[in-house]
PDB file of C-alpha atoms in Angstrom:
ATOM      1  CA  UNK A   1     -25.294  20.198  19.464  1.00 33.00           C
ATOM      2  CA  UNK A   2     -23.231  18.198  17.133  1.00 33.00           C
ATOM      3  CA  UNK A   3     -20.643  15.970  16.907  1.00 34.00           C
ATOM      4  CA  UNK A   4     -16.865  16.593  16.358  1.00 36.00           C
ATOM      5  CA  UNK A   5     -15.639  16.812  12.381  1.00 37.00           C
ATOM      6  CA  UNK A   6     -14.163  13.107  11.962  1.00 40.00           C
ATOM      7  CA  UNK A   7     -12.578  11.751   9.077  1.00 42.00           C
ATOM      8  CA  UNK A   8     -13.328   8.375   9.932  1.00 43.00           C
ATOM      9  CA  UNK A   9     -16.925   9.600   9.228  1.00 42.00           C
ATOM     10  CA  UNK A  10     -16.183  10.189   5.085  1.00 47.00           C
ATOM     11  CA  UNK A  11     -17.735   7.199   3.397  1.00 55.00           C
ATOM     12  CA  UNK A  12     -17.115   8.332   0.287  1.00 74.00           C
ATOM     13  CA  UNK A  13     -13.451   8.624  -2.267  1.00 80.00           C
ATOM     14  CA  UNK A  14     -13.170  11.701  -4.549  1.00 82.00           C
ATOM     15  CA  UNK A  15     -11.144   8.649  -6.932  1.00 81.00           C
ATOM     16  CA  UNK A  16     -11.173   5.065  -6.940  1.00 88.00           C
ATOM     17  CA  UNK A  17     -10.155   2.520  -9.177  1.00 90.00           C
ATOM     18  CA  UNK A  18     -10.680  -1.430 -10.006  1.00 92.00           C
ATOM     19  CA  UNK A  19      -7.835  -4.300 -11.528  1.00 92.00           C
ATOM     20  CA  UNK A  20      -7.474  -7.839 -11.051  1.00 92.00           C
ATOM     21  CA  UNK A  21      -3.270  -8.172 -10.257  1.00 93.00           C
ATOM     22  CA  UNK A  22      -3.263 -11.956 -11.377  1.00 91.00           C
ATOM     23  CA  UNK A  23       0.699 -13.123  -9.449  1.00 93.00           C
ATOM     24  CA  UNK A  24       2.543 -11.614  -6.465  1.00 94.00           C
ATOM     25  CA  UNK A  25       5.218 -10.553  -9.204  1.00 95.00           C
ATOM     26  CA  UNK A  26       2.457  -7.406 -10.301  1.00 94.00           C
ATOM     27  CA  UNK A  27       1.341  -7.452  -6.299  1.00 95.00           C
ATOM     28  CA  UNK A  28       4.890  -6.780  -5.896  1.00 95.00           C
ATOM     29  CA  UNK A  29       4.954  -3.835  -9.456  1.00 95.00           C
ATOM     30  CA  UNK A  30       0.766  -2.729  -8.635  1.00 95.00           C
ATOM     31  CA  UNK A  31       3.905  -1.392  -5.601  1.00 96.00           C
ATOM     32  CA  UNK A  32       6.594  -0.390  -6.979  1.00 95.00           C
ATOM     33  CA  UNK A  33       3.980   2.428  -9.407  1.00 93.00           C
ATOM     34  CA  UNK A  34       1.719   3.362  -6.817  1.00 94.00           C
ATOM     35  CA  UNK A  35       5.122   4.548  -4.810  1.00 95.00           C
ATOM     36  CA  UNK A  36       5.987   7.199  -8.198  1.00 92.00           C
ATOM     37  CA  UNK A  37       2.233   9.015  -7.022  1.00 92.00           C
ATOM     38  CA  UNK A  38       3.571   9.174  -3.100  1.00 94.00           C
ATOM     39  CA  UNK A  39       4.782  11.875  -1.223  1.00 93.00           C
ATOM     40  CA  UNK A  40       5.888  12.616   2.343  1.00 93.00           C
ATOM     41  CA  UNK A  41       2.373  13.067   4.690  1.00 90.00           C
ATOM     42  CA  UNK A  42       0.801   9.899   2.546  1.00 93.00           C
ATOM     43  CA  UNK A  43      -0.978   8.010   4.420  1.00 93.00           C
ATOM     44  CA  UNK A  44      -1.979   3.650   2.811  1.00 95.00           C
ATOM     45  CA  UNK A  45      -4.266   1.960   4.462  1.00 94.00           C
ATOM     46  CA  UNK A  46      -4.240  -1.379   3.049  1.00 95.00           C
ATOM     47  CA  UNK A  47      -7.280  -3.926   4.291  1.00 94.00           C
ATOM     48  CA  UNK A  48      -7.090  -7.728   2.379  1.00 93.00           C
ATOM     49  CA  UNK A  49      -7.645 -11.163   4.379  1.00 90.00           C
ATOM     50  CA  UNK A  50      -3.860 -12.639   5.897  1.00 88.00           C
ATOM     51  CA  UNK A  51      -2.089 -14.124   2.519  1.00 88.00           C
ATOM     52  CA  UNK A  52      -3.665 -10.932   0.580  1.00 93.00           C
ATOM     53  CA  UNK A  53      -0.444 -10.024  -0.583  1.00 93.00           C
ATOM     54  CA  UNK A  54      -0.980  -6.398   2.336  1.00 95.00           C
ATOM     55  CA  UNK A  55       3.126  -7.054   2.944  1.00 94.00           C
ATOM     56  CA  UNK A  56       4.194  -8.125  -0.975  1.00 95.00           C
ATOM     57  CA  UNK A  57       2.488  -4.887  -1.756  1.00 96.00           C
ATOM     58  CA  UNK A  58       4.143  -3.171   1.027  1.00 96.00           C
ATOM     59  CA  UNK A  59       7.055  -4.402  -0.483  1.00 96.00           C
ATOM     60  CA  UNK A  60       6.988  -3.291  -3.682  1.00 96.00           C
ATOM     61  CA  UNK A  61       5.978   0.178  -2.071  1.00 96.00           C
ATOM     62  CA  UNK A  62       9.120  -0.415  -0.425  1.00 96.00           C
ATOM     63  CA  UNK A  63      11.621  -0.786  -3.861  1.00 96.00           C
ATOM     64  CA  UNK A  64       9.385   2.558  -5.089  1.00 96.00           C
ATOM     65  CA  UNK A  65      10.339   4.350  -2.851  1.00 96.00           C
ATOM     66  CA  UNK A  66      14.050   3.738  -2.586  1.00 95.00           C
ATOM     67  CA  UNK A  67      14.788   2.673   1.115  1.00 94.00           C
ATOM     68  CA  UNK A  68      16.907   0.362   2.528  1.00 91.00           C
ATOM     69  CA  UNK A  69      15.636  -2.973   3.844  1.00 85.00           C
ATOM     70  CA  UNK A  70      13.766  -6.123   3.196  1.00 85.00           C
ATOM     71  CA  UNK A  71      10.274  -5.396   3.781  1.00 89.00           C
ATOM     72  CA  UNK A  72       8.746  -7.954   5.701  1.00 82.00           C
ATOM     73  CA  UNK A  73       5.557  -8.016   8.153  1.00 79.00           C
ATOM     74  CA  UNK A  74       6.007  -5.653  11.174  1.00 69.00           C
ATOM     75  CA  UNK A  75       3.035  -8.726  12.922  1.00 66.00           C
ATOM     76  CA  UNK A  76       5.286  -8.584  15.860  1.00 62.00           C
ATOM     77  CA  UNK A  77       6.984  -5.975  16.409  1.00 63.00           C
ATOM     78  CA  UNK A  78       3.964  -3.480  15.398  1.00 70.00           C
ATOM     79  CA  UNK A  79       6.163  -0.641  12.978  1.00 78.00           C
ATOM     80  CA  UNK A  80       9.026  -0.733  10.992  1.00 81.00           C
ATOM     81  CA  UNK A  81      10.431   1.828   9.863  1.00 83.00           C
ATOM     82  CA  UNK A  82      13.198   2.090   6.840  1.00 86.00           C
ATOM     83  CA  UNK A  83      15.028   4.904   5.336  1.00 90.00           C
ATOM     84  CA  UNK A  84      15.536   5.953   1.963  1.00 92.00           C
ATOM     85  CA  UNK A  85      18.587   4.966   0.432  1.00 94.00           C
ATOM     86  CA  UNK A  86      18.200   8.608  -0.978  1.00 91.00           C
ATOM     87  CA  UNK A  87      16.672  11.876  -1.012  1.00 91.00           C
ATOM     88  CA  UNK A  88      12.722  10.199  -0.797  1.00 91.00           C
ATOM     89  CA  UNK A  89      10.765   9.957   2.379  1.00 94.00           C
ATOM     90  CA  UNK A  90      10.792   7.471   5.703  1.00 93.00           C
ATOM     91  CA  UNK A  91       8.524   4.376   4.659  1.00 93.00           C
ATOM     92  CA  UNK A  92       7.510   3.570   8.011  1.00 91.00           C
ATOM     93  CA  UNK A  93       5.105   0.073   7.587  1.00 90.00           C
ATOM     94  CA  UNK A  94       2.734  -0.436  10.485  1.00 88.00           C
ATOM     95  CA  UNK A  95       0.778  -3.806  10.985  1.00 84.00           C
ATOM     96  CA  UNK A  96      -2.631  -2.637  13.175  1.00 79.00           C
ATOM     97  CA  UNK A  97      -3.626  -6.810  13.453  1.00 72.00           C
ATOM     98  CA  UNK A  98      -3.633  -6.908  17.073  1.00 66.00           C
ATOM     99  CA  UNK A  99      -4.492  -3.920  18.028  1.00 64.00           C
ATOM    100  CA  UNK A 100      -7.740  -3.788  19.219  1.00 59.00           C
ATOM    101  CA  UNK A 101      -8.346  -0.263  19.294  1.00 57.00           C
ATOM    102  CA  UNK A 102      -8.498   3.472  17.611  1.00 51.00           C
ATOM    103  CA  UNK A 103      -6.110   5.435  17.013  1.00 50.00           C
ATOM    104  CA  UNK A 104      -5.549   6.029  20.418  1.00 54.00           C
ATOM    105  CA  UNK A 105      -3.930   2.571  21.123  1.00 53.00           C
ATOM    106  CA  UNK A 106      -1.391   3.442  18.713  1.00 54.00           C
ATOM    107  CA  UNK A 107      -0.157   6.313  19.585  1.00 53.00           C
ATOM    108  CA  UNK A 108       2.675   5.031  21.377  1.00 52.00           C
ATOM    109  CA  UNK A 109       3.652   4.334  17.552  1.00 54.00           C
ATOM    110  CA  UNK A 110       4.005   8.437  16.969  1.00 52.00           C
ATOM    111  CA  UNK A 111       2.481   7.918  13.864  1.00 59.00           C
ATOM    112  CA  UNK A 112       1.732  11.575  13.710  1.00 57.00           C
ATOM    113  CA  UNK A 113       4.867  12.988  14.462  1.00 54.00           C
ATOM    114  CA  UNK A 114       6.269  10.486  11.304  1.00 66.00           C
ATOM    115  CA  UNK A 115       3.612  11.652   9.146  1.00 62.00           C
ATOM    116  CA  UNK A 116       4.932  14.873   7.820  1.00 79.00           C
ATOM    117  CA  UNK A 117       8.773  13.390   6.466  1.00 87.00           C
ATOM    118  CA  UNK A 118       7.139  10.133   5.798  1.00 89.00           C
ATOM    119  CA  UNK A 119       5.245   7.123   4.053  1.00 93.00           C
ATOM    120  CA  UNK A 120       3.108   5.986   6.054  1.00 91.00           C
ATOM    121  CA  UNK A 121       1.532   2.600   4.896  1.00 93.00           C
ATOM    122  CA  UNK A 122      -0.946   0.254   7.063  1.00 91.00           C
ATOM    123  CA  UNK A 123      -1.830  -2.321   7.252  1.00 90.00           C
ATOM    124  CA  UNK A 124      -4.980  -3.381   8.920  1.00 86.00           C
ATOM    125  CA  UNK A 125      -5.567   0.115   9.683  1.00 81.00           C
ATOM    126  CA  UNK A 126      -9.249   0.759   8.931  1.00 83.00           C
ATOM    127  CA  UNK A 127     -11.190   2.331  12.144  1.00 81.00           C
ATOM    128  CA  UNK A 128      -7.616   3.480  13.370  1.00 77.00           C
ATOM    129  CA  UNK A 129      -6.195   5.841  12.081  1.00 80.00           C
ATOM    130  CA  UNK A 130      -8.545   7.334   9.524  1.00 83.00           C
ATOM    131  CA  UNK A 131      -8.284  10.450  11.609  1.00 80.00           C
ATOM    132  CA  UNK A 132      -4.495  10.728  10.937  1.00 80.00           C
ATOM    133  CA  UNK A 133      -5.049  12.756   7.992  1.00 84.00           C
ATOM    134  CA  UNK A 134      -8.056  13.711   5.417  1.00 85.00           C
ATOM    135  CA  UNK A 135      -5.989  13.058   2.433  1.00 89.00           C
ATOM    136  CA  UNK A 136      -5.540   8.886   1.976  1.00 92.00           C
ATOM    137  CA  UNK A 137      -6.147   5.821  -0.350  1.00 94.00           C
ATOM    138  CA  UNK A 138      -7.529   2.918   0.692  1.00 95.00           C
ATOM    139  CA  UNK A 139      -6.599  -0.514  -1.234  1.00 96.00           C
ATOM    140  CA  UNK A 140      -8.947  -2.798  -0.450  1.00 96.00           C
ATOM    141  CA  UNK A 141      -7.232  -6.370  -2.050  1.00 96.00           C
ATOM    142  CA  UNK A 142      -9.899  -8.687  -2.263  1.00 94.00           C
ATOM    143  CA  UNK A 143      -8.798 -13.346  -3.600  1.00 87.00           C
ATOM    144  CA  UNK A 144     -11.009 -16.766  -4.225  1.00 70.00           C
ATOM    145  CA  UNK A 145     -12.995 -17.295  -1.806  1.00 67.00           C
ATOM    146  CA  UNK A 146     -12.955 -21.104  -0.248  1.00 59.00           C
ATOM    147  CA  UNK A 147      -9.697 -23.545  -0.150  1.00 56.00           C
ATOM    148  CA  UNK A 148      -7.127 -21.812  -3.522  1.00 61.00           C
ATOM    149  CA  UNK A 149      -4.324 -21.893  -4.707  1.00 67.00           C
ATOM    150  CA  UNK A 150      -5.167 -19.387  -7.140  1.00 79.00           C
ATOM    151  CA  UNK A 151      -2.966 -15.928  -7.228  1.00 87.00           C
ATOM    152  CA  UNK A 152      -4.860 -13.276  -8.663  1.00 90.00           C
ATOM    153  CA  UNK A 153      -6.203 -11.084  -6.668  1.00 94.00           C
ATOM    154  CA  UNK A 154      -9.012  -8.047  -7.167  1.00 94.00           C
ATOM    155  CA  UNK A 155      -7.237  -4.938  -5.832  1.00 95.00           C
ATOM    156  CA  UNK A 156      -9.075  -1.544  -5.784  1.00 94.00           C
ATOM    157  CA  UNK A 157      -7.763   1.995  -4.544  1.00 94.00           C
ATOM    158  CA  UNK A 158      -9.552   4.069  -4.074  1.00 92.00           C
ATOM    159  CA  UNK A 159      -8.080   8.118  -2.662  1.00 91.00           C
ATOM    160  CA  UNK A 160      -9.245  10.568   0.135  1.00 92.00           C
ATOM    161  CA  UNK A 161      -9.525  13.335   0.816  1.00 90.00           C
ATOM    162  CA  UNK A 162      -8.369  17.370  -1.668  1.00 88.00           C
ATOM    163  CA  UNK A 163      -5.369  15.348  -2.487  1.00 88.00           C
ATOM    164  CA  UNK A 164      -6.796  12.877  -4.456  1.00 88.00           C
ATOM    165  CA  UNK A 165     -10.070  14.349  -5.478  1.00 85.00           C
ATOM    166  CA  UNK A 166      -7.119  16.718  -8.164  1.00 79.00           C
ATOM    167  CA  UNK A 167      -7.382  15.531 -10.964  1.00 68.00           C
ATOM    168  CA  UNK A 168      -3.992  14.807 -12.507  1.00 69.00           C
ATOM    169  CA  UNK A 169      -4.197  12.044  -9.277  1.00 71.00           C
ATOM    170  CA  UNK A 170      -6.817  11.158 -10.401  1.00 69.00           C
ATOM    171  CA  UNK A 171      -5.949  10.481 -13.566  1.00 73.00           C
ATOM    172  CA  UNK A 172      -2.504   8.951 -12.392  1.00 74.00           C
ATOM    173  CA  UNK A 173      -4.220   6.454 -10.099  1.00 73.00           C
ATOM    174  CA  UNK A 174      -6.065   5.816 -13.924  1.00 71.00           C
ATOM    175  CA  UNK A 175      -3.816   5.294 -15.169  1.00 72.00           C
ATOM    176  CA  UNK A 176      -2.305   1.730 -13.204  1.00 76.00           C
ATOM    177  CA  UNK A 177      -5.570  -0.068 -14.914  1.00 73.00           C
ATOM    178  CA  UNK A 178      -3.013  -1.072 -17.104  1.00 72.00           C
ATOM    179  CA  UNK A 179      -2.058  -3.708 -14.421  1.00 71.00           C
ATOM    180  CA  UNK A 180      -4.878  -5.383 -14.668  1.00 67.00           C
ATOM    181  CA  UNK A 181      -9.032  -4.370 -15.516  1.00 55.00           C
ATOM    182  CA  UNK A 182     -11.432  -5.768 -13.141  1.00 47.00           C
TER     183      UNK A 182
END
């Protein structure tokens, strides 16, 4: 018997771009620029160790989307909804760090209900939320190894699914490279 299709099983990105970001200000700018590409129904998954810049990037996304409220880490509340100040979508910011299970454990958050009308950003979502959408962005933030004060990060933005395979989307994601080549 064939196993059911799971988007989590799809490992090939439709498109990926790799950038070097040299400061928190540039990480926030990357978020603002990514926000221009996002629309209601988009899922953005952020990966990176503690302190890598996931929340800083999300703060930029919030600014770019024009949402209300300070974007801070939702580590202890798990999820925060930032309503739009204008006509844009709300930003749902989730920190799945403390959630051990997959999508089943996250059902109480009703992300599947929020997704069509919102942009959902999930920190630490790998292996937990892929099933929400075949179309998603995965942003991996890597920083220097060891005890370092280096602000530089290598960021890989990968688009999965038909939405991000479209030439227009690939071109727009490729336009992010001006922030820094890896």
